Amino acid sequence: MKDSTEEPSPDTRIKLNDGNEIPLIGLGTWGIGGKSCYKTILEALDIGYRLIDTAPMYLNEEEIGRAMRDSGIDRDEIIITTKVASADMGYESTIRACHNSLRRLGVEQIDLYLIHWPSAGRNIKTWEAMEELRSQGLVRSIGVSNYTSNLLNDLLSSGGPIPAVNQIEANPFIYDIELAKYCADNRIHIEAYSPLTRGYCLQEKKLLQIANAYGRSPAQILLRWSIQRGLTVIPKSATTTHLRENFDIFDFEIYLGDMNKLDTLNTVSSMLDWR
Ligand SMILES: NC(=O)c1ccc[n+]([C@@H]2O[C@H](COP(=O)([O-])OP(=O)(O)OC[C@H]3O[C@@H](n4cnc5c(N)ncnc54)[C@H](OP(=O)(O)O)[C@@H]3O)[C@@H](O)[C@H]2O)c1
């Protein structure tokens, strides 16, 4: 295992503020269901992915759990992330939702449990339940998703633990620099969702030029940009060639000048701009 001060590699692990560790790349699974999900997870684990991101609303926790068991890979090598849905927020309902995810996944512990979306008036009670789940050993790390710095401030002021992770949309086209700084200052690790812009911006001219110059695909440039910014990426793919291509980002580096060019693609100054 390497630590985050060395050259990034598939074995690099980022140390979270609670002492637990996660890789720089994981697999997003929104929209992958049924048999195709089972096959995709097995393929991804075989390629080397060790972080899987799901949520109850993706309706694939059972297939993911089954593929994890059938893969033959030690359970403690795989980081499984799932989330409490908005509909389940609140103290008792969060506890219940976690037990339901544990049952569907068929695991004794969830490695990273996130609040999927903030919900006014229910954030603090939900966070208290997350803390309780962690103290019972049912989840290892707790975090949030789609939280602005103001919402994070509310959680921090409540006196509970600092979230280990904030999972937010991030790629060169959408990057909330102020939020990234807030998270860094408070040792909250950012996981970038939709790191490939859901596929929408892969043909953008500047991105294509840089991809051509490195002999890499636009998707690889986007993912590499994120890990060089210190983010964990969770690209979704159910296509074998893409799964391999997305994992193959550790043998090149984007030079500073090109990182700066990619930064100019950013269209938001704050997450609040595009909400
Ligand atoms: N917390 C939240 O609120 C939240 C919100 C959104 C997403 N997420 C998580 O983040 C994950 C990733 O985000 P996302 O699914 O929105 O979008 P994404 O990962 O940015 O993009 C996925 C799309 O890109 C395509 N793709 C993948 N690799 C490619 C490649 N190398 N070349 C060309 N196209 C490629 C995929 O198609 P193929 O399948 O054909 O490869 C798919 O259509 C989700 O699956 C989910 O786990 C979380």
mmCIF file of C-alpha atoms and ligand atoms in Angstrom:
data_model
loop_
_atom_site.group_PDB
_atom_site.id
_atom_site.type_symbol
_atom_site.label_atom_id
_atom_site.label_comp_id
_atom_site.label_asym_id
_atom_site.label_seq_id
_atom_site.Cartn_x
_atom_site.Cartn_y
_atom_site.Cartn_z
ATOM 1 C CA MET A 1 0.000 0.000 0.000
ATOM 2 C CA LYS A 2 1.239 3.478 -0.858
ATOM 3 C CA ASP A 3 0.355 6.668 0.893
ATOM 4 C CA SER A 4 -0.915 9.853 -0.724
ATOM 5 C CA THR A 5 2.449 11.642 -0.610
ATOM 6 C CA GLU A 6 3.901 9.254 -3.215
ATOM 7 C CA GLU A 7 3.149 9.147 -6.954
ATOM 8 C CA PRO A 8 -0.525 8.179 -7.289
ATOM 9 C CA SER A 9 -1.061 4.520 -8.169
ATOM 10 C CA PRO A 10 -3.958 2.040 -8.065
ATOM 11 C CA ASP A 11 -2.695 1.095 -4.587
ATOM 12 C CA THR A 12 -2.652 4.642 -3.243
ATOM 13 C CA ARG A 13 -4.914 5.085 -0.257
ATOM 14 C CA ILE A 14 -6.083 8.446 1.051
ATOM 15 C CA LYS A 15 -6.195 8.644 4.822
ATOM 16 C CA LEU A 16 -9.528 10.090 5.956
ATOM 17 C CA ASN A 17 -9.885 12.287 9.032
ATOM 18 C CA ASP A 18 -11.099 9.251 11.034
ATOM 19 C CA GLY A 19 -8.004 7.191 10.173
ATOM 20 C CA ASN A 20 -9.721 4.942 7.608
ATOM 21 C CA GLU A 21 -8.448 4.836 4.030
ATOM 22 C CA ILE A 22 -9.975 4.912 0.564
ATOM 23 C CA PRO A 23 -8.508 4.611 -2.960
ATOM 24 C CA LEU A 24 -8.251 7.400 -5.521
ATOM 25 C CA ILE A 25 -10.601 5.660 -7.931
ATOM 26 C CA GLY A 26 -13.806 3.737 -7.462
ATOM 27 C CA LEU A 27 -16.711 2.594 -9.569
ATOM 28 C CA GLY A 28 -19.958 4.570 -9.753
ATOM 29 C CA THR A 29 -22.995 2.370 -10.269
ATOM 30 C CA TRP A 30 -25.931 4.686 -10.901
ATOM 31 C CA GLY A 31 -27.997 3.186 -13.730
ATOM 32 C CA ILE A 32 -26.333 -0.246 -13.584
ATOM 33 C CA GLY A 33 -28.896 -2.807 -12.508
ATOM 34 C CA GLY A 34 -29.719 -6.491 -12.566
ATOM 35 C CA LYS A 35 -27.504 -9.086 -14.225
ATOM 36 C CA SER A 36 -25.418 -6.438 -15.942
ATOM 37 C CA CYS A 37 -24.569 -4.989 -12.521
ATOM 38 C CA TYR A 38 -23.356 -8.353 -11.185
ATOM 39 C CA LYS A 39 -21.144 -8.845 -14.260
ATOM 40 C CA THR A 40 -19.842 -5.259 -14.194
ATOM 41 C CA ILE A 41 -18.831 -5.454 -10.520
ATOM 42 C CA LEU A 42 -16.986 -8.732 -11.096
ATOM 43 C CA GLU A 43 -15.172 -7.194 -14.079
ATOM 44 C CA ALA A 44 -14.322 -4.034 -12.169
ATOM 45 C CA LEU A 45 -12.949 -5.976 -9.193
ATOM 46 C CA ASP A 46 -10.903 -8.098 -11.563
ATOM 47 C CA ILE A 47 -9.426 -4.970 -13.186
ATOM 48 C CA GLY A 48 -8.439 -3.658 -9.760
ATOM 49 C CA TYR A 49 -11.257 -1.334 -8.600
ATOM 50 C CA ARG A 50 -11.574 -1.598 -4.822
ATOM 51 C CA LEU A 51 -14.165 1.098 -4.108
ATOM 52 C CA ILE A 52 -17.793 0.686 -5.173
ATOM 53 C CA ASP A 53 -20.307 3.510 -4.862
ATOM 54 C CA THR A 54 -24.006 2.739 -4.618
ATOM 55 C CA ALA A 55 -27.210 4.020 -2.978
ATOM 56 C CA PRO A 56 -30.614 2.493 -2.221
ATOM 57 C CA MET A 57 -32.148 4.486 -5.092
ATOM 58 C CA TYR A 58 -29.766 2.771 -7.576
ATOM 59 C CA LEU A 59 -31.616 -0.491 -6.796
ATOM 60 C CA ASN A 60 -28.463 -2.588 -7.124
ATOM 61 C CA GLU A 61 -27.186 -3.152 -3.583
ATOM 62 C CA GLU A 62 -28.118 -6.870 -3.677
ATOM 63 C CA GLU A 63 -26.275 -7.537 -6.964
ATOM 64 C CA ILE A 64 -23.237 -5.608 -5.744
ATOM 65 C CA GLY A 65 -23.134 -7.604 -2.499
ATOM 66 C CA ARG A 66 -23.445 -10.871 -4.390
ATOM 67 C CA ALA A 67 -20.675 -9.953 -6.831
ATOM 68 C CA MET A 68 -18.407 -8.890 -3.942
ATOM 69 C CA ARG A 69 -18.889 -12.281 -2.277
ATOM 70 C CA ASP A 70 -18.471 -14.255 -5.511
ATOM 71 C CA SER A 71 -15.330 -12.335 -6.509
ATOM 72 C CA GLY A 72 -13.213 -14.241 -3.998
ATOM 73 C CA ILE A 73 -11.561 -10.972 -2.958
ATOM 74 C CA ASP A 74 -11.187 -10.498 0.802
ATOM 75 C CA ARG A 75 -14.051 -8.432 2.158
ATOM 76 C CA ASP A 76 -11.652 -6.073 3.921
ATOM 77 C CA GLU A 77 -9.992 -5.131 0.619
ATOM 78 C CA ILE A 78 -13.231 -3.681 -0.797
ATOM 79 C CA ILE A 79 -14.640 -0.325 0.270
ATOM 80 C CA ILE A 80 -18.395 -0.308 -0.177
ATOM 81 C CA THR A 81 -20.137 3.063 -0.043
ATOM 82 C CA THR A 82 -23.874 3.492 0.237
ATOM 83 C CA LYS A 83 -26.113 6.328 1.323
ATOM 84 C CA VAL A 84 -29.139 7.260 3.360
ATOM 85 C CA ALA A 85 -31.842 8.524 0.995
ATOM 86 C CA SER A 86 -33.664 11.826 1.576
ATOM 87 C CA ALA A 87 -36.895 9.939 2.293
ATOM 88 C CA ASP A 88 -35.175 8.119 5.169
ATOM 89 C CA MET A 89 -33.598 11.116 6.860
ATOM 90 C CA GLY A 90 -34.284 11.590 10.579
ATOM 91 C CA TYR A 91 -32.864 9.636 13.531
ATOM 92 C CA GLU A 92 -34.860 6.381 13.676
ATOM 93 C CA SER A 93 -35.426 6.167 9.927
ATOM 94 C CA THR A 94 -31.690 6.524 9.224
ATOM 95 C CA ILE A 95 -30.942 3.639 11.615
ATOM 96 C CA ARG A 96 -33.587 1.543 9.849
ATOM 97 C CA ALA A 97 -32.315 2.511 6.381
ATOM 98 C CA CYS A 98 -28.787 1.480 7.305
ATOM 99 C CA HIS A 99 -29.968 -1.935 8.519
ATOM 100 C CA ASN A 100 -31.851 -2.356 5.232
ATOM 101 C CA SER A 101 -28.720 -1.528 3.197
ATOM 102 C CA LEU A 102 -26.636 -3.926 5.310
ATOM 103 C CA ARG A 103 -29.183 -6.669 4.644
ATOM 104 C CA ARG A 104 -29.387 -5.986 0.897
ATOM 105 C CA LEU A 105 -25.608 -5.824 0.555
ATOM 106 C CA GLY A 106 -25.209 -8.918 2.736
ATOM 107 C CA VAL A 107 -22.356 -7.353 4.716
ATOM 108 C CA GLU A 108 -21.817 -6.826 8.435
ATOM 109 C CA GLN A 109 -20.411 -3.349 8.026
ATOM 110 C CA ILE A 110 -20.679 -0.534 5.471
ATOM 111 C CA ASP A 111 -17.279 1.057 4.890
ATOM 112 C CA LEU A 112 -18.508 4.534 4.021
ATOM 113 C CA TYR A 113 -22.067 5.684 4.740
ATOM 114 C CA LEU A 114 -23.162 9.053 3.348
ATOM 115 C CA ILE A 115 -26.162 11.354 3.660
ATOM 116 C CA HIS A 116 -27.195 11.411 -0.010
ATOM 117 C CA TRP A 117 -28.666 14.928 -0.099
ATOM 118 C CA PRO A 118 -29.086 17.616 2.541
ATOM 119 C CA SER A 119 -32.611 18.144 3.778
ATOM 120 C CA ALA A 120 -33.539 21.274 5.724
ATOM 121 C CA GLY A 121 -34.447 20.555 9.322
ATOM 122 C CA ARG A 122 -33.335 16.903 9.238
ATOM 123 C CA ASN A 123 -29.569 17.166 8.733
ATOM 124 C CA ILE A 124 -28.546 17.235 12.394
ATOM 125 C CA LYS A 125 -30.772 14.360 13.589
ATOM 126 C CA THR A 126 -29.610 12.274 10.639
ATOM 127 C CA TRP A 127 -25.997 13.081 11.445
ATOM 128 C CA GLU A 128 -26.538 11.993 15.073
ATOM 129 C CA ALA A 129 -27.883 8.680 13.785
ATOM 130 C CA MET A 130 -24.858 8.278 11.514
ATOM 131 C CA GLU A 131 -22.614 8.801 14.520
ATOM 132 C CA GLU A 132 -24.569 6.187 16.474
ATOM 133 C CA LEU A 133 -24.248 3.707 13.569
ATOM 134 C CA ARG A 134 -20.526 4.262 13.580
ATOM 135 C CA SER A 135 -20.236 3.787 17.329
ATOM 136 C CA GLN A 136 -22.153 0.486 16.981
ATOM 137 C CA GLY A 137 -19.629 -0.626 14.345
ATOM 138 C CA LEU A 138 -22.278 -0.961 11.637
ATOM 139 C CA VAL A 139 -20.476 1.611 9.479
ATOM 140 C CA ARG A 140 -16.781 2.485 9.470
ATOM 141 C CA SER A 141 -16.715 6.027 8.101
ATOM 142 C CA ILE A 142 -19.488 8.567 7.822
ATOM 143 C CA GLY A 143 -19.836 11.448 5.433
ATOM 144 C CA VAL A 144 -22.189 13.544 3.364
ATOM 145 C CA SER A 145 -22.962 14.296 -0.242
ATOM 146 C CA ASN A 146 -24.012 17.489 -1.978
ATOM 147 C CA TYR A 147 -23.249 19.611 1.102
ATOM 148 C CA THR A 148 -22.274 23.259 0.694
ATOM 149 C CA SER A 149 -19.836 24.871 3.119
ATOM 150 C CA ASN A 150 -22.747 26.483 5.019
ATOM 151 C CA LEU A 151 -24.371 23.099 5.553
ATOM 152 C CA LEU A 152 -21.057 21.579 6.570
ATOM 153 C CA ASN A 153 -20.643 24.433 9.032
ATOM 154 C CA ASP A 154 -24.015 23.555 10.582
ATOM 155 C CA LEU A 155 -22.869 19.961 11.112
ATOM 156 C CA LEU A 156 -19.544 21.034 12.547
ATOM 157 C CA SER A 157 -21.243 23.497 14.898
ATOM 158 C CA SER A 158 -23.565 20.751 16.164
ATOM 159 C CA GLY A 159 -20.555 19.249 17.934
ATOM 160 C CA GLY A 160 -20.671 15.892 16.157
ATOM 161 C CA PRO A 161 -17.808 14.340 14.220
ATOM 162 C CA ILE A 162 -16.443 16.045 11.120
ATOM 163 C CA PRO A 163 -17.676 14.227 7.991
ATOM 164 C CA ALA A 164 -14.881 12.101 6.543
ATOM 165 C CA VAL A 165 -16.079 12.698 2.984
ATOM 166 C CA ASN A 166 -18.205 15.124 0.988
ATOM 167 C CA GLN A 167 -19.259 13.507 -2.291
ATOM 168 C CA ILE A 168 -19.994 16.279 -4.798
ATOM 169 C CA GLU A 169 -20.160 16.754 -8.531
ATOM 170 C CA ALA A 170 -16.662 17.704 -9.642
ATOM 171 C CA ASN A 171 -14.736 17.755 -12.895
ATOM 172 C CA PRO A 172 -12.905 20.559 -14.743
ATOM 173 C CA PHE A 173 -16.244 21.960 -15.963
ATOM 174 C CA ILE A 174 -17.859 22.050 -12.514
ATOM 175 C CA TYR A 175 -15.550 22.693 -9.613
ATOM 176 C CA ASP A 176 -16.505 24.714 -6.565
ATOM 177 C CA ILE A 177 -13.123 26.060 -5.525
ATOM 178 C CA GLU A 178 -14.405 27.748 -2.379
ATOM 179 C CA LEU A 179 -16.015 24.484 -1.225
ATOM 180 C CA ALA A 180 -12.869 22.520 -2.100
ATOM 181 C CA LYS A 181 -10.850 24.905 0.062
ATOM 182 C CA TYR A 182 -13.349 24.656 2.907
ATOM 183 C CA CYS A 183 -13.144 20.843 2.761
ATOM 184 C CA ALA A 184 -9.341 20.875 2.662
ATOM 185 C CA ASP A 185 -9.196 23.261 5.638
ATOM 186 C CA ASN A 186 -11.470 20.944 7.631
ATOM 187 C CA ARG A 187 -9.850 17.681 6.469
ATOM 188 C CA ILE A 188 -12.980 16.549 4.634
ATOM 189 C CA HIS A 189 -12.001 14.438 1.632
ATOM 190 C CA ILE A 190 -13.833 15.157 -1.629
ATOM 191 C CA GLU A 191 -15.178 12.334 -3.740
ATOM 192 C CA ALA A 192 -15.960 13.559 -7.251
ATOM 193 C CA TYR A 193 -19.168 12.218 -8.747
ATOM 194 C CA SER A 194 -19.993 12.610 -12.450
ATOM 195 C CA PRO A 195 -16.227 13.012 -13.028
ATOM 196 C CA LEU A 196 -16.829 12.318 -16.739
ATOM 197 C CA THR A 197 -19.540 14.986 -16.992
ATOM 198 C CA ARG A 198 -21.957 12.056 -17.508
ATOM 199 C CA GLY A 199 -20.360 11.848 -20.951
ATOM 200 C CA TYR A 200 -21.708 15.247 -22.078
ATOM 201 C CA CYS A 201 -18.475 17.260 -22.395
ATOM 202 C CA LEU A 202 -16.070 14.608 -23.662
ATOM 203 C CA GLN A 203 -15.895 16.270 -27.096
ATOM 204 C CA GLU A 204 -15.101 19.775 -25.827
ATOM 205 C CA LYS A 205 -12.417 21.324 -28.034
ATOM 206 C CA LYS A 206 -9.759 22.260 -25.441
ATOM 207 C CA LEU A 207 -10.169 18.929 -23.685
ATOM 208 C CA LEU A 208 -9.780 17.072 -26.992
ATOM 209 C CA GLN A 209 -6.627 19.040 -27.831
ATOM 210 C CA ILE A 210 -5.041 18.127 -24.502
ATOM 211 C CA ALA A 211 -6.153 14.494 -24.809
ATOM 212 C CA ASN A 212 -4.581 14.284 -28.279
ATOM 213 C CA ALA A 213 -1.334 15.838 -27.064
ATOM 214 C CA TYR A 214 -1.000 13.148 -24.364
ATOM 215 C CA GLY A 215 -2.270 10.315 -26.579
ATOM 216 C CA ARG A 216 -5.007 9.709 -24.010
ATOM 217 C CA SER A 217 -8.786 9.710 -24.148
ATOM 218 C CA PRO A 218 -10.746 12.758 -22.934
ATOM 219 C CA ALA A 219 -12.162 10.556 -20.150
ATOM 220 C CA GLN A 220 -8.651 9.715 -18.934
ATOM 221 C CA ILE A 221 -7.679 13.397 -18.931
ATOM 222 C CA LEU A 222 -10.739 14.304 -16.848
ATOM 223 C CA LEU A 223 -10.047 11.554 -14.311
ATOM 224 C CA ARG A 224 -6.354 12.339 -14.136
ATOM 225 C CA TRP A 225 -7.148 16.040 -13.564
ATOM 226 C CA SER A 226 -9.271 15.021 -10.557
ATOM 227 C CA ILE A 227 -6.713 12.772 -8.927
ATOM 228 C CA GLN A 228 -4.028 15.429 -9.438
ATOM 229 C CA ARG A 229 -6.379 17.813 -7.591
ATOM 230 C CA GLY A 230 -6.398 15.255 -4.744
ATOM 231 C CA LEU A 231 -9.956 14.031 -5.322
ATOM 232 C CA THR A 232 -11.216 10.463 -5.347
ATOM 233 C CA VAL A 233 -13.124 9.777 -8.568
ATOM 234 C CA ILE A 234 -16.036 7.384 -9.009
ATOM 235 C CA PRO A 235 -16.671 7.178 -12.782
ATOM 236 C CA LYS A 236 -19.599 4.998 -13.796
ATOM 237 C CA SER A 237 -19.191 2.511 -16.583
ATOM 238 C CA ALA A 238 -20.841 -0.705 -17.598
ATOM 239 C CA THR A 239 -18.666 -1.071 -20.706
ATOM 240 C CA THR A 240 -15.565 -3.269 -20.419
ATOM 241 C CA THR A 241 -13.296 -1.063 -22.540
ATOM 242 C CA HIS A 242 -14.317 2.012 -20.551
ATOM 243 C CA LEU A 243 -13.797 0.244 -17.211
ATOM 244 C CA ARG A 244 -10.220 -0.545 -18.250
ATOM 245 C CA GLU A 245 -9.560 2.856 -19.819
ATOM 246 C CA ASN A 246 -10.818 4.709 -16.729
ATOM 247 C CA PHE A 247 -8.569 2.691 -14.429
ATOM 248 C CA ASP A 248 -5.547 3.247 -16.667
ATOM 249 C CA ILE A 249 -4.675 6.743 -15.438
ATOM 250 C CA PHE A 250 -1.652 6.115 -13.258
ATOM 251 C CA ASP A 251 1.165 6.042 -15.809
ATOM 252 C CA PHE A 252 1.103 9.655 -16.969
ATOM 253 C CA GLU A 253 0.931 13.120 -15.492
ATOM 254 C CA ILE A 254 -0.774 16.274 -16.733
ATOM 255 C CA TYR A 255 1.751 19.115 -16.683
ATOM 256 C CA LEU A 256 0.969 22.241 -14.702
ATOM 257 C CA GLY A 257 0.331 24.363 -17.820
ATOM 258 C CA ASP A 258 -2.277 21.891 -19.051
ATOM 259 C CA MET A 259 -3.841 21.584 -15.575
ATOM 260 C CA ASN A 260 -4.246 25.358 -15.687
ATOM 261 C CA LYS A 261 -5.791 25.183 -19.189
ATOM 262 C CA LEU A 262 -8.254 22.557 -17.933
ATOM 263 C CA ASP A 263 -9.104 24.825 -14.980
ATOM 264 C CA THR A 264 -10.308 27.472 -17.447
ATOM 265 C CA LEU A 265 -13.160 25.127 -18.460
ATOM 266 C CA ASN A 266 -14.788 25.690 -15.060
ATOM 267 C CA THR A 267 -18.237 27.258 -15.376
ATOM 268 C CA VAL A 268 -19.136 27.656 -11.705
ATOM 269 C CA SER A 269 -17.689 29.656 -8.876
ATOM 270 C CA SER A 270 -19.963 28.066 -6.306
ATOM 271 C CA MET A 271 -22.150 24.976 -6.183
ATOM 272 C CA LEU A 272 -25.034 27.353 -5.429
ATOM 273 C CA ASP A 273 -24.705 28.764 -8.981
ATOM 274 C CA TRP A 274 -25.944 25.601 -10.615
ATOM 275 C CA ARG A 275 -28.503 24.472 -8.056
HETATM 276 N N1 LIG B 1 -24.098 11.603 -4.538
HETATM 277 C C1 LIG B 1 -24.831 11.960 -5.579
HETATM 278 O O1 LIG B 1 -25.788 12.756 -5.480
HETATM 279 C C2 LIG B 1 -24.471 11.410 -6.933
HETATM 280 C C3 LIG B 1 -25.034 11.974 -8.075
HETATM 281 C C4 LIG B 1 -24.663 11.465 -9.313
HETATM 282 C C5 LIG B 1 -23.760 10.396 -9.379
HETATM 283 N N2 LIG B 1 -23.264 9.836 -8.243
HETATM 284 C C6 LIG B 1 -22.309 8.684 -8.286
HETATM 285 O O2 LIG B 1 -21.238 9.023 -9.160
HETATM 286 C C7 LIG B 1 -21.145 8.040 -10.191
HETATM 287 C C8 LIG B 1 -20.584 8.633 -11.471
HETATM 288 O O3 LIG B 1 -21.362 9.700 -11.939
HETATM 289 P P1 LIG B 1 -22.353 9.585 -13.199
HETATM 290 O O4 LIG B 1 -22.825 8.194 -13.358
HETATM 291 O O5 LIG B 1 -23.384 10.662 -13.001
HETATM 292 O O6 LIG B 1 -21.504 10.069 -14.442
HETATM 293 P P2 LIG B 1 -20.033 9.862 -15.057
HETATM 294 O O7 LIG B 1 -19.296 8.819 -14.315
HETATM 295 O O8 LIG B 1 -19.460 11.223 -15.169
HETATM 296 O O9 LIG B 1 -20.360 9.387 -16.536
HETATM 297 C C9 LIG B 1 -20.923 8.140 -16.823
HETATM 298 C C10 LIG B 1 -21.164 8.086 -18.335
HETATM 299 O O10 LIG B 1 -19.917 8.151 -19.028
HETATM 300 C C11 LIG B 1 -19.781 6.995 -19.866
HETATM 301 N N3 LIG B 1 -18.372 6.608 -19.835
HETATM 302 C C12 LIG B 1 -17.712 5.969 -18.843
HETATM 303 N N4 LIG B 1 -16.423 5.822 -19.154
HETATM 304 C C13 LIG B 1 -16.252 6.345 -20.399
HETATM 305 C C14 LIG B 1 -15.136 6.474 -21.252
HETATM 306 N N5 LIG B 1 -13.931 6.036 -20.901
HETATM 307 N N6 LIG B 1 -15.331 7.079 -22.474
HETATM 308 C C15 LIG B 1 -16.551 7.527 -22.828
HETATM 309 N N7 LIG B 1 -17.645 7.447 -22.043
HETATM 310 C C16 LIG B 1 -17.499 6.859 -20.833
HETATM 311 C C17 LIG B 1 -20.682 5.935 -19.271
HETATM 312 O O11 LIG B 1 -21.115 5.042 -20.270
HETATM 313 P P3 LIG B 1 -20.696 3.458 -20.230
HETATM 314 O O12 LIG B 1 -21.410 2.860 -19.059
HETATM 315 O O13 LIG B 1 -21.133 2.946 -21.535
HETATM 316 O O14 LIG B 1 -19.214 3.416 -20.088
HETATM 317 C C18 LIG B 1 -21.835 6.803 -18.762
HETATM 318 O O15 LIG B 1 -22.722 7.111 -19.809
HETATM 319 C C19 LIG B 1 -22.579 7.512 -10.297
HETATM 320 O O16 LIG B 1 -22.661 6.310 -11.015
HETATM 321 C C20 LIG B 1 -22.934 7.417 -8.847
HETATM 322 O O17 LIG B 1 -22.334 6.255 -8.255
HETATM 323 C C21 LIG B 1 -23.587 10.343 -7.009
#
